[in-house]
mmCIF file of C-alpha atoms and ligand atoms in Angstrom:
data_model
loop_
_atom_site.group_PDB
_atom_site.id
_atom_site.type_symbol
_atom_site.label_atom_id
_atom_site.label_comp_id
_atom_site.label_asym_id
_atom_site.label_seq_id
_atom_site.Cartn_x
_atom_site.Cartn_y
_atom_site.Cartn_z
ATOM 1 C CA ARG A 281 102.208 83.977 61.477
ATOM 2 C CA GLN A 282 105.671 85.476 61.284
ATOM 3 C CA PRO A 283 107.515 85.514 64.586
ATOM 4 C CA LYS A 284 107.407 88.997 66.066
ATOM 5 C CA ASP A 285 110.459 91.074 66.886
ATOM 6 C CA ARG A 286 108.515 93.030 69.540
ATOM 7 C CA LEU A 287 105.646 91.942 71.737
ATOM 8 C CA GLY A 288 102.484 93.992 72.207
ATOM 9 C CA VAL A 289 101.672 94.653 75.855
ATOM 10 C CA ALA A 290 98.275 95.620 77.287
ATOM 11 C CA LEU A 291 98.319 97.310 80.683
ATOM 12 C CA VAL A 292 95.367 96.422 82.900
ATOM 13 C CA GLY A 293 94.492 99.102 85.477
ATOM 14 C CA LEU A 294 95.680 102.599 84.675
ATOM 15 C CA GLY A 295 96.552 103.832 88.147
ATOM 16 C CA TYR A 296 99.750 105.306 89.539
ATOM 17 C CA TYR A 297 102.187 102.584 88.544
ATOM 18 C CA SER A 298 100.901 102.146 84.987
ATOM 19 C CA THR A 299 100.673 105.899 84.434
ATOM 20 C CA ASP A 300 103.904 107.123 86.005
ATOM 21 C CA LEU A 301 106.264 104.189 85.477
ATOM 22 C CA LEU A 302 105.147 101.431 83.108
ATOM 23 C CA ALA A 303 103.747 103.476 80.230
ATOM 24 C CA PRO A 304 106.820 105.772 80.149
ATOM 25 C CA ALA A 305 109.058 102.684 80.376
ATOM 26 C CA LEU A 306 107.212 101.118 77.440
ATOM 27 C CA GLN A 307 108.355 104.117 75.358
ATOM 28 C CA GLN A 308 111.956 103.002 76.008
ATOM 29 C CA THR A 309 111.644 99.249 75.595
ATOM 30 C CA LYS A 310 113.054 97.515 72.538
ATOM 31 C CA ASN A 311 111.476 94.079 72.833
ATOM 32 C CA CYS A 312 107.927 95.182 73.609
ATOM 33 C CA TYR A 313 105.630 98.185 73.267
ATOM 34 C CA LEU A 314 102.375 99.545 74.625
ATOM 35 C CA ALA A 315 99.790 97.995 72.327
ATOM 36 C CA GLY A 316 96.612 98.199 74.393
ATOM 37 C CA ILE A 317 94.910 99.187 77.630
ATOM 38 C CA VAL A 318 92.230 97.836 79.930
ATOM 39 C CA THR A 319 90.527 100.405 82.134
ATOM 40 C CA GLY A 320 87.271 100.914 83.979
ATOM 41 C CA THR A 321 87.534 104.683 83.596
ATOM 42 C CA PRO A 322 86.382 106.029 80.191
ATOM 43 C CA SER A 323 88.199 109.367 80.628
ATOM 44 C CA LYS A 324 91.507 107.517 81.047
ATOM 45 C CA ALA A 325 90.795 105.537 77.875
ATOM 46 C CA GLU A 326 90.365 108.827 75.969
ATOM 47 C CA GLU A 327 93.485 110.357 77.465
ATOM 48 C CA TRP A 328 95.729 107.329 76.880
ATOM 49 C CA LYS A 329 94.376 106.782 73.385
ATOM 50 C CA LYS A 330 95.542 110.270 72.397
ATOM 51 C CA LYS A 331 98.760 110.312 74.375
ATOM 52 C CA TYR A 332 100.005 106.923 73.210
ATOM 53 C CA ASN A 333 98.235 106.587 69.906
ATOM 54 C CA ILE A 334 96.336 103.437 70.879
ATOM 55 C CA PRO A 335 93.766 102.226 68.330
ATOM 56 C CA ASP A 336 90.147 101.831 69.539
ATOM 57 C CA LYS A 337 90.253 98.105 68.795
ATOM 58 C CA ASN A 338 92.974 97.700 71.465
ATOM 59 C CA ILE A 339 91.041 99.431 74.254
ATOM 60 C CA TYR A 340 89.094 97.281 76.697
ATOM 61 C CA ASN A 341 87.219 97.602 79.962
ATOM 62 C CA TYR A 342 86.680 94.956 82.635
ATOM 63 C CA GLN A 343 83.473 93.738 80.936
ATOM 64 C CA THR A 344 85.008 93.374 77.473
ATOM 65 C CA PHE A 345 88.369 92.086 78.795
ATOM 66 C CA ASP A 346 87.979 88.471 77.636
ATOM 67 C CA GLN A 347 87.585 89.577 74.003
ATOM 68 C CA ILE A 348 91.302 90.293 74.111
ATOM 69 C CA ALA A 349 91.539 86.618 73.067
ATOM 70 C CA ASN A 350 90.704 87.688 69.504
ATOM 71 C CA ASN A 351 93.313 90.441 69.327
ATOM 72 C CA PRO A 352 96.607 89.426 67.688
ATOM 73 C CA ASP A 353 98.169 92.816 68.582
ATOM 74 C CA ILE A 354 98.245 91.847 72.252
ATOM 75 C CA ASP A 355 100.802 89.227 73.249
ATOM 76 C CA VAL A 356 101.178 90.038 76.933
ATOM 77 C CA VAL A 357 98.649 91.218 79.505
ATOM 78 C CA TYR A 358 100.266 93.130 82.372
ATOM 79 C CA VAL A 359 98.036 93.055 85.476
ATOM 80 C CA VAL A 360 98.552 96.290 87.429
ATOM 81 C CA LEU A 361 95.396 96.143 89.552
ATOM 82 C CA PRO A 362 94.858 96.091 93.336
ATOM 83 C CA PRO A 363 96.229 92.780 94.672
ATOM 84 C CA SER A 364 92.824 91.163 95.297
ATOM 85 C CA MET A 365 92.206 91.287 91.524
ATOM 86 C CA HIS A 366 95.522 89.743 90.411
ATOM 87 C CA HIS A 367 94.287 86.158 90.563
ATOM 88 C CA ALA A 368 91.142 86.641 88.474
ATOM 89 C CA TYR A 369 92.796 88.749 85.778
ATOM 90 C CA THR A 370 95.837 86.497 85.492
ATOM 91 C CA VAL A 371 93.626 83.446 85.040
ATOM 92 C CA ARG A 372 91.373 85.248 82.558
ATOM 93 C CA ALA A 373 94.331 86.610 80.576
ATOM 94 C CA SER A 374 95.939 83.191 80.247
ATOM 95 C CA ASN A 375 92.583 81.660 79.287
ATOM 96 C CA ALA A 376 92.451 84.341 76.572
ATOM 97 C CA GLY A 377 95.738 82.903 75.277
ATOM 98 C CA LYS A 378 97.984 85.717 76.471
ATOM 99 C CA HIS A 379 101.241 85.647 78.404
ATOM 100 C CA VAL A 380 100.886 87.351 81.770
ATOM 101 C CA TRP A 381 102.983 89.771 83.737
ATOM 102 C CA CYS A 382 101.477 90.315 87.166
ATOM 103 C CA GLU A 383 102.421 92.951 89.679
ATOM 104 C CA LYS A 384 103.515 92.193 93.230
ATOM 105 C CA PRO A 385 102.151 91.019 95.620
ATOM 106 C CA MET A 386 101.284 88.097 93.346
ATOM 107 C CA ALA A 387 97.946 87.342 95.063
ATOM 108 C CA MET A 388 96.287 87.069 98.449
ATOM 109 C CA THR A 389 96.908 83.396 99.205
ATOM 110 C CA GLU A 390 99.203 80.532 98.277
ATOM 111 C CA GLN A 391 96.151 78.783 96.832
ATOM 112 C CA GLU A 392 95.460 81.700 94.485
ATOM 113 C CA CYS A 393 99.109 81.717 93.392
ATOM 114 C CA ARG A 394 98.945 77.997 92.587
ATOM 115 C CA GLU A 395 95.795 78.482 90.535
ATOM 116 C CA MET A 396 97.465 81.297 88.576
ATOM 117 C CA ILE A 397 100.522 79.132 87.856
ATOM 118 C CA ASP A 398 98.311 76.184 86.884
ATOM 119 C CA ALA A 399 96.187 78.331 84.551
ATOM 120 C CA CYS A 400 99.243 79.651 82.736
ATOM 121 C CA ASN A 401 100.742 76.169 82.471
ATOM 122 C CA LYS A 402 97.485 74.722 81.168
ATOM 123 C CA ASN A 403 97.274 77.463 78.560
ATOM 124 C CA LYS A 404 100.993 77.103 77.728
ATOM 125 C CA LYS A 405 101.566 80.763 78.582
ATOM 126 C CA LYS A 406 104.410 82.372 80.520
ATOM 127 C CA LEU A 407 103.851 84.074 83.858
ATOM 128 C CA ALA A 408 106.222 86.661 85.331
ATOM 129 C CA ILE A 409 105.882 88.663 88.549
ATOM 130 C CA GLY A 410 106.813 92.360 88.533
ATOM 131 C CA TYR A 411 109.743 92.130 90.960
ATOM 132 C CA ARG A 412 111.706 94.814 89.125
ATOM 133 C CA LEU A 413 114.624 94.606 91.600
ATOM 134 C CA GLN A 414 115.599 91.156 90.380
ATOM 135 C CA HIS A 415 116.336 92.829 87.037
ATOM 136 C CA ASP A 416 118.439 95.539 88.710
ATOM 137 C CA PRO A 417 122.256 95.169 88.421
ATOM 138 C CA ASN A 418 122.825 96.286 92.042
ATOM 139 C CA THR A 419 120.502 93.591 93.353
ATOM 140 C CA GLN A 420 122.088 91.072 91.009
ATOM 141 C CA GLU A 421 125.510 92.016 92.361
ATOM 142 C CA TYR A 422 124.724 91.398 96.039
ATOM 143 C CA MET A 423 122.994 88.167 95.036
ATOM 144 C CA ARG A 424 126.154 87.102 93.214
ATOM 145 C CA VAL A 425 128.373 87.839 96.242
ATOM 146 C CA VAL A 426 126.025 85.773 98.408
ATOM 147 C CA ASN A 427 125.454 82.884 96.021
ATOM 148 C CA GLN A 428 129.145 82.529 95.126
ATOM 149 C CA LYS A 429 130.028 82.874 98.830
ATOM 150 C CA LEU A 430 132.600 85.557 97.972
ATOM 151 C CA LEU A 431 132.402 86.710 101.609
ATOM 152 C CA GLY A 432 131.877 83.222 102.996
ATOM 153 C CA LYS A 433 128.581 81.979 104.361
ATOM 154 C CA VAL A 434 125.774 84.322 105.383
ATOM 155 C CA LYS A 435 125.350 84.439 109.173
ATOM 156 C CA GLN A 436 122.311 86.706 109.424
ATOM 157 C CA ALA A 437 120.431 89.437 107.627
ATOM 158 C CA SER A 438 118.089 92.306 108.313
ATOM 159 C CA CYS A 439 115.857 94.127 105.894
ATOM 160 C CA GLY A 440 113.372 96.979 106.106
ATOM 161 C CA ALA A 441 110.985 98.210 103.431
ATOM 162 C CA GLY A 442 108.442 100.860 104.225
ATOM 163 C CA TYR A 443 107.294 104.408 103.699
ATOM 164 C CA ARG A 444 104.950 106.883 105.290
ATOM 165 C CA GLU A 445 101.623 106.298 103.508
ATOM 166 C CA SER A 446 99.482 109.406 103.835
ATOM 167 C CA ARG A 447 96.411 108.142 102.000
ATOM 168 C CA THR A 448 93.757 106.855 104.347
ATOM 169 C CA ASN A 449 91.097 105.481 102.039
ATOM 170 C CA HIS A 450 92.958 103.641 99.293
ATOM 171 C CA TRP A 451 93.037 99.922 98.492
ATOM 172 C CA LYS A 452 96.228 99.830 100.593
ATOM 173 C CA GLN A 453 94.018 100.410 103.654
ATOM 174 C CA THR A 454 91.229 98.097 102.471
ATOM 175 C CA LYS A 455 91.481 94.448 103.440
ATOM 176 C CA GLU A 456 89.111 93.175 100.742
ATOM 177 C CA LEU A 457 91.217 94.797 98.004
ATOM 178 C CA GLY A 458 94.490 93.378 99.273
ATOM 179 C CA GLY A 459 95.748 96.141 101.528
ATOM 180 C CA GLY A 460 98.215 95.956 104.394
ATOM 181 C CA ALA A 461 101.887 96.856 104.656
ATOM 182 C CA LEU A 462 103.084 93.245 104.604
ATOM 183 C CA TYR A 463 101.445 92.454 101.253
ATOM 184 C CA ASP A 464 102.469 95.772 99.730
ATOM 185 C CA MET A 465 105.961 96.569 101.032
ATOM 186 C CA GLY A 466 106.627 93.484 103.150
ATOM 187 C CA VAL A 467 107.187 91.363 100.060
ATOM 188 C CA TYR A 468 110.252 93.527 99.377
ATOM 189 C CA SER A 469 111.708 92.820 102.812
ATOM 190 C CA ILE A 470 110.911 89.129 102.371
ATOM 191 C CA GLN A 471 112.697 89.259 99.020
ATOM 192 C CA GLY A 472 115.623 91.025 100.729
ATOM 193 C CA ALA A 473 115.794 88.291 103.365
ATOM 194 C CA ARG A 474 115.528 85.447 100.860
ATOM 195 C CA LEU A 475 117.806 86.843 98.163
ATOM 196 C CA GLY A 476 120.167 88.283 100.780
ATOM 197 C CA THR A 477 120.706 84.946 102.499
ATOM 198 C CA GLY A 478 120.369 82.883 99.346
ATOM 199 C CA LEU A 479 118.213 80.558 101.440
ATOM 200 C CA GLU A 480 114.543 79.661 101.860
ATOM 201 C CA PRO A 481 113.048 80.127 105.328
ATOM 202 C CA ILE A 482 111.897 77.070 107.265
ATOM 203 C CA ALA A 483 109.829 78.936 109.854
ATOM 204 C CA ILE A 484 108.602 82.267 111.143
ATOM 205 C CA ALA A 485 110.203 82.368 114.578
ATOM 206 C CA SER A 486 108.102 85.359 115.678
ATOM 207 C CA ALA A 487 106.075 88.220 114.261
ATOM 208 C CA LYS A 488 104.371 91.315 115.595
ATOM 209 C CA ILE A 489 101.950 93.833 114.151
ATOM 210 C CA SER A 490 101.622 97.371 115.491
ATOM 211 C CA THR A 491 100.038 100.670 114.517
ATOM 212 C CA THR A 492 100.281 104.315 115.474
ATOM 213 C CA ARG A 493 97.066 105.119 113.576
ATOM 214 C CA PRO A 494 94.475 102.611 114.864
ATOM 215 C CA GLU A 495 91.640 104.662 113.367
ATOM 216 C CA ILE A 496 92.973 103.823 109.877
ATOM 217 C CA TYR A 497 94.770 100.528 110.434
ATOM 218 C CA THR A 498 92.037 98.651 112.261
ATOM 219 C CA ASN A 499 91.887 95.337 110.450
ATOM 220 C CA ILE A 500 95.097 95.508 108.415
ATOM 221 C CA ASP A 501 98.714 96.020 109.394
ATOM 222 C CA GLU A 502 100.481 99.370 109.387
ATOM 223 C CA THR A 503 103.804 98.001 110.706
ATOM 224 C CA THR A 504 104.907 94.384 110.840
ATOM 225 C CA VAL A 505 108.163 92.928 112.089
ATOM 226 C CA ALA A 506 109.124 89.273 111.822
ATOM 227 C CA LYS A 507 112.018 86.979 112.462
ATOM 228 C CA LEU A 508 112.560 84.483 109.672
ATOM 229 C CA GLU A 509 114.396 81.276 110.436
ATOM 230 C CA PHE A 510 116.556 79.674 107.755
ATOM 231 C CA PRO A 511 118.405 76.327 107.686
ATOM 232 C CA GLY A 512 121.707 76.195 109.580
ATOM 233 C CA GLY A 513 120.728 78.633 112.332
ATOM 234 C CA VAL A 514 120.570 81.675 110.026
ATOM 235 C CA PHE A 515 117.980 84.316 110.951
ATOM 236 C CA ALA A 516 116.689 87.426 109.236
ATOM 237 C CA ASN A 517 114.831 90.239 110.949
ATOM 238 C CA ILE A 518 112.469 92.006 108.624
ATOM 239 C CA LYS A 519 110.376 95.106 109.008
ATOM 240 C CA THR A 520 107.732 96.676 106.840
ATOM 241 C CA SER A 521 105.613 99.730 107.387
ATOM 242 C CA PHE A 522 103.103 102.228 106.054
ATOM 243 C CA GLY A 523 104.030 104.444 109.004
ATOM 244 C CA GLU A 524 107.718 105.152 108.503
ATOM 245 C CA ASN A 525 110.396 105.334 105.852
ATOM 246 C CA VAL A 526 112.738 102.349 106.031
ATOM 247 C CA ASN A 527 114.844 101.051 103.179
ATOM 248 C CA TYR A 528 117.863 98.889 104.028
ATOM 249 C CA LEU A 529 119.311 95.427 103.640
ATOM 250 C CA ASN A 530 122.236 94.275 105.768
ATOM 251 C CA ILE A 531 123.782 90.886 105.136
ATOM 252 C CA ALA A 532 126.340 89.710 107.683
ATOM 253 C CA CYS A 533 128.706 87.198 106.090
ATOM 254 C CA GLU A 534 131.676 85.363 107.607
ATOM 255 C CA LYS A 535 134.138 87.784 105.991
ATOM 256 C CA GLY A 536 132.241 91.033 106.354
ATOM 257 C CA GLU A 537 128.941 92.759 105.776
ATOM 258 C CA ILE A 538 127.061 93.745 102.651
ATOM 259 C CA LYS A 539 125.061 96.912 103.290
ATOM 260 C CA MET A 540 122.530 98.081 100.736
ATOM 261 C CA GLU A 541 120.817 101.422 101.342
ATOM 262 C CA PRO A 542 118.533 102.126 99.704
ATOM 263 C CA PHE A 543 118.163 98.473 98.778
ATOM 264 C CA GLN A 544 115.014 99.168 96.840
ATOM 265 C CA GLY A 545 113.775 102.059 94.730
ATOM 266 C CA TYR A 546 113.207 102.996 91.108
ATOM 267 C CA ALA A 547 116.764 104.347 90.960
ATOM 268 C CA GLY A 548 119.644 104.975 93.336
ATOM 269 C CA VAL A 549 119.878 101.428 94.670
ATOM 270 C CA LYS A 550 123.391 101.147 96.050
ATOM 271 C CA GLY A 551 125.564 99.651 98.733
ATOM 272 C CA SER A 552 128.968 98.430 99.733
ATOM 273 C CA SER A 553 130.827 95.439 101.068
ATOM 274 C CA PRO A 554 134.487 94.647 101.854
ATOM 275 C CA LEU A 555 134.732 93.783 98.151
ATOM 276 C CA GLY A 556 133.920 97.362 97.145
ATOM 277 C CA LYS A 557 131.051 99.629 96.265
ATOM 278 C CA ILE A 558 127.892 98.385 94.641
ATOM 279 C CA ASN A 559 126.627 101.257 92.555
ATOM 280 C CA HIS A 560 125.305 100.879 89.029
ATOM 281 C CA PRO A 561 123.353 104.054 88.395
ATOM 282 C CA TYR A 562 120.442 104.548 85.993
ATOM 283 C CA GLU A 563 117.487 106.828 85.644
ATOM 284 C CA VAL A 564 113.783 106.281 86.135
ATOM 285 C CA PRO A 565 112.132 104.344 84.444
ATOM 286 C CA TRP A 566 115.092 102.317 83.162
ATOM 287 C CA GLN A 567 114.454 99.554 85.718
ATOM 288 C CA GLN A 568 110.893 98.940 84.529
ATOM 289 C CA ALA A 569 112.058 99.032 80.888
ATOM 290 C CA LYS A 570 114.794 96.495 81.671
ATOM 291 C CA GLN A 571 112.324 94.212 83.423
ATOM 292 C CA MET A 572 109.865 94.273 80.529
ATOM 293 C CA ASP A 573 112.602 93.878 77.895
ATOM 294 C CA ASP A 574 114.097 90.928 79.787
ATOM 295 C CA ASP A 575 110.684 89.295 80.112
ATOM 296 C CA ALA A 576 109.657 89.974 76.503
ATOM 297 C CA MET A 577 112.939 88.504 75.224
ATOM 298 C CA ALA A 578 112.508 85.398 77.376
ATOM 299 C CA ILE A 579 109.018 84.912 75.952
ATOM 300 C CA MET A 580 110.195 85.365 72.338
ATOM 301 C CA GLN A 581 113.048 82.901 72.911
ATOM 302 C CA ASN A 582 110.803 80.529 74.867
ATOM 303 C CA LYS A 583 113.155 80.655 77.836
ATOM 304 C CA PRO A 584 112.192 80.549 81.546
ATOM 305 C CA MET A 585 111.127 83.844 83.081
ATOM 306 C CA LEU A 586 113.662 85.416 85.450
ATOM 307 C CA VAL A 587 110.906 85.893 88.069
ATOM 308 C CA PRO A 588 108.264 83.215 87.461
ATOM 309 C CA GLY A 589 104.990 82.713 89.332
ATOM 310 C CA GLU A 590 106.692 80.232 91.665
ATOM 311 C CA GLU A 591 108.800 83.105 93.009
ATOM 312 C CA GLY A 592 105.737 85.208 93.795
ATOM 313 C CA LEU A 593 104.166 82.193 95.487
ATOM 314 C CA ARG A 594 107.161 81.708 97.801
ATOM 315 C CA ASP A 595 106.669 85.185 99.211
ATOM 316 C CA ILE A 596 102.889 84.937 99.609
ATOM 317 C CA ARG A 597 103.350 81.682 101.515
ATOM 318 C CA ILE A 598 105.660 83.569 103.864
ATOM 319 C CA VAL A 599 103.244 86.521 104.136
ATOM 320 C CA GLU A 600 100.464 84.153 105.206
ATOM 321 C CA ALA A 601 102.755 82.485 107.761
ATOM 322 C CA ILE A 602 103.826 85.863 109.185
ATOM 323 C CA TYR A 603 100.202 86.934 109.669
ATOM 324 C CA LYS A 604 99.564 83.589 111.344
ATOM 325 C CA ALA A 605 102.573 83.957 113.639
ATOM 326 C CA ALA A 606 101.549 87.510 114.576
ATOM 327 C CA ALA A 607 97.955 86.457 115.337
ATOM 328 C CA SER A 608 98.899 83.369 117.368
ATOM 329 C CA GLY A 609 102.097 84.592 119.017
ATOM 330 C CA GLN A 610 103.558 81.212 118.057
ATOM 331 C CA ARG A 611 106.384 80.028 115.826
ATOM 332 C CA VAL A 612 104.955 78.958 112.474
ATOM 333 C CA LYS A 613 106.681 76.263 110.466
ATOM 334 C CA LEU A 614 106.799 76.680 106.716
HETATM 335 P P1 NDP B 154 96.419 102.546 91.975
HETATM 336 O O1 NDP B 154 95.379 102.552 93.030
HETATM 337 O O2 NDP B 154 97.095 103.832 91.665
HETATM 338 O O3 NDP B 154 95.797 102.015 90.620
HETATM 339 C C1 NDP B 154 95.044 100.831 90.553
HETATM 340 C C2 NDP B 154 94.136 100.901 89.327
HETATM 341 O O4 NDP B 154 93.410 99.685 89.253
HETATM 342 C C3 NDP B 154 93.069 101.979 89.397
HETATM 343 O O5 NDP B 154 93.524 103.245 88.971
HETATM 344 C C4 NDP B 154 92.012 101.423 88.467
HETATM 345 O O6 NDP B 154 92.385 101.700 87.129
HETATM 346 C C5 NDP B 154 92.135 99.922 88.651
HETATM 347 N N1 NDP B 154 91.076 99.367 89.507
HETATM 348 C C6 NDP B 154 90.135 98.489 89.098
HETATM 349 N N2 NDP B 154 89.322 98.168 90.094
HETATM 350 C C7 NDP B 154 89.717 98.861 91.180
HETATM 351 C C8 NDP B 154 89.242 98.946 92.520
HETATM 352 N N3 NDP B 154 88.202 98.235 92.949
HETATM 353 N N4 NDP B 154 89.880 99.767 93.357
HETATM 354 C C9 NDP B 154 90.949 100.469 92.974
HETATM 355 N N5 NDP B 154 91.454 100.426 91.714
HETATM 356 C C10 NDP B 154 90.835 99.619 90.812
HETATM 357 O O7 NDP B 154 97.467 101.406 92.369
HETATM 358 P P2 NDP B 154 98.999 101.282 91.939
HETATM 359 O O8 NDP B 154 99.141 101.622 90.514
HETATM 360 O O9 NDP B 154 99.837 101.966 92.935
HETATM 361 O O10 NDP B 154 99.230 99.710 92.167
HETATM 362 C C11 NDP B 154 98.740 98.728 91.282
HETATM 363 C C12 NDP B 154 99.548 97.448 91.423
HETATM 364 O O11 NDP B 154 100.896 97.717 91.079
HETATM 365 C C13 NDP B 154 99.593 96.870 92.840
HETATM 366 O O12 NDP B 154 99.648 95.481 92.793
HETATM 367 C C14 NDP B 154 100.893 97.435 93.398
HETATM 368 O O13 NDP B 154 101.437 96.652 94.434
HETATM 369 C C15 NDP B 154 101.753 97.395 92.167
HETATM 370 N N6 NDP B 154 102.856 98.358 92.217
HETATM 371 C C16 NDP B 154 104.107 97.895 91.982
HETATM 372 C C17 NDP B 154 105.177 98.715 92.049
HETATM 373 C C18 NDP B 154 106.521 98.179 91.765
HETATM 374 O O14 NDP B 154 107.483 98.887 92.005
HETATM 375 N N7 NDP B 154 106.657 96.976 91.236
HETATM 376 C C19 NDP B 154 105.026 100.133 92.397
HETATM 377 C C20 NDP B 154 103.659 100.550 92.569
HETATM 378 C C21 NDP B 154 102.619 99.667 92.495
HETATM 379 P P3 NDP B 154 91.305 102.040 85.985
HETATM 380 O O15 NDP B 154 90.687 103.338 86.419
HETATM 381 O O16 NDP B 154 92.134 102.149 84.776
HETATM 382 O O17 NDP B 154 90.321 100.908 85.934
#
């Protein structure tokens, strides 16, 4: 077969993110395009087929999913399902011989993440996690300041990622489907703490879960705060919530502070430091298009993914440790 100049992507799970962000972004991408869909809802299949001109042979449901193995139009399967389903569909997609892009949070446990990485390795397929911010130039700029120590060493950081979630009966409020603020938004504050310090945490010093709506958030977290401990006495306080809007990353360095606010969003990510403003503007859904173009190019050139499975695993390991620290009231070593 001739090498392709664009990869065919199949979106799995046609909910909010696929519908409002990824499919529109795939109309802008240069290195990949929307080739197929996997949906459990026949009416969506009809609608998408017309809207995006998708041939019947590239439309699957969860029962026929594995037949994607025989479809040369599909190079990449993008898993955009509730988090509890990420593991199974990533493993199945790689067994079908497809590269996999998987949305955050990567999976429910470190064990699941390892199995996903192993499956992709065994099948010689690439695995990328949908951390769009790592493809964003504003994020890349604060990371550069930190990693090149342009403001000296990082002393401490704080990061908050949350919004007021008004739905009460969604997978985000359902433990079995992978709900909870820490899995959903907390991974962003963990990313902020890790990328913002340029370090990997060695322990969860403390963590606390709270809720203002106990009738909804009975067995999953609405708000979680945690103190992450890094080597060299560096700490990061993180917060995540389905109860309030928070969106900031502060990084205190020896020679001044980097302040990003909002530090995460589909557009408008910006900040400042003593070195100047950080503000590279773009419009929605440029970020998602950039992410998918970056990842498609890396696959075509057989280069490492910018955000590989190992990166998703690091965060899930921390999520599990934070839940453990909150439940036990004890410091949890990583
Ligand atoms: P939605 O609930 O809007 O959509 C999920 C879709 O998954 C459903 O519409 C459905 O699609 C399919 N599905 C299959 N089985 C189930 C089930 N048992 N319960 C619910 N849905 C099911 O979720 P989102 O689109 O908001 O989120 C999907 C993933 O994308 C999550 O991992 C989320 O964290 C991530 N995400 C990432 C963002 C980012 O910025 N990177 C932003 C938003 C979400 P169908 O009817 O086609 O089968």
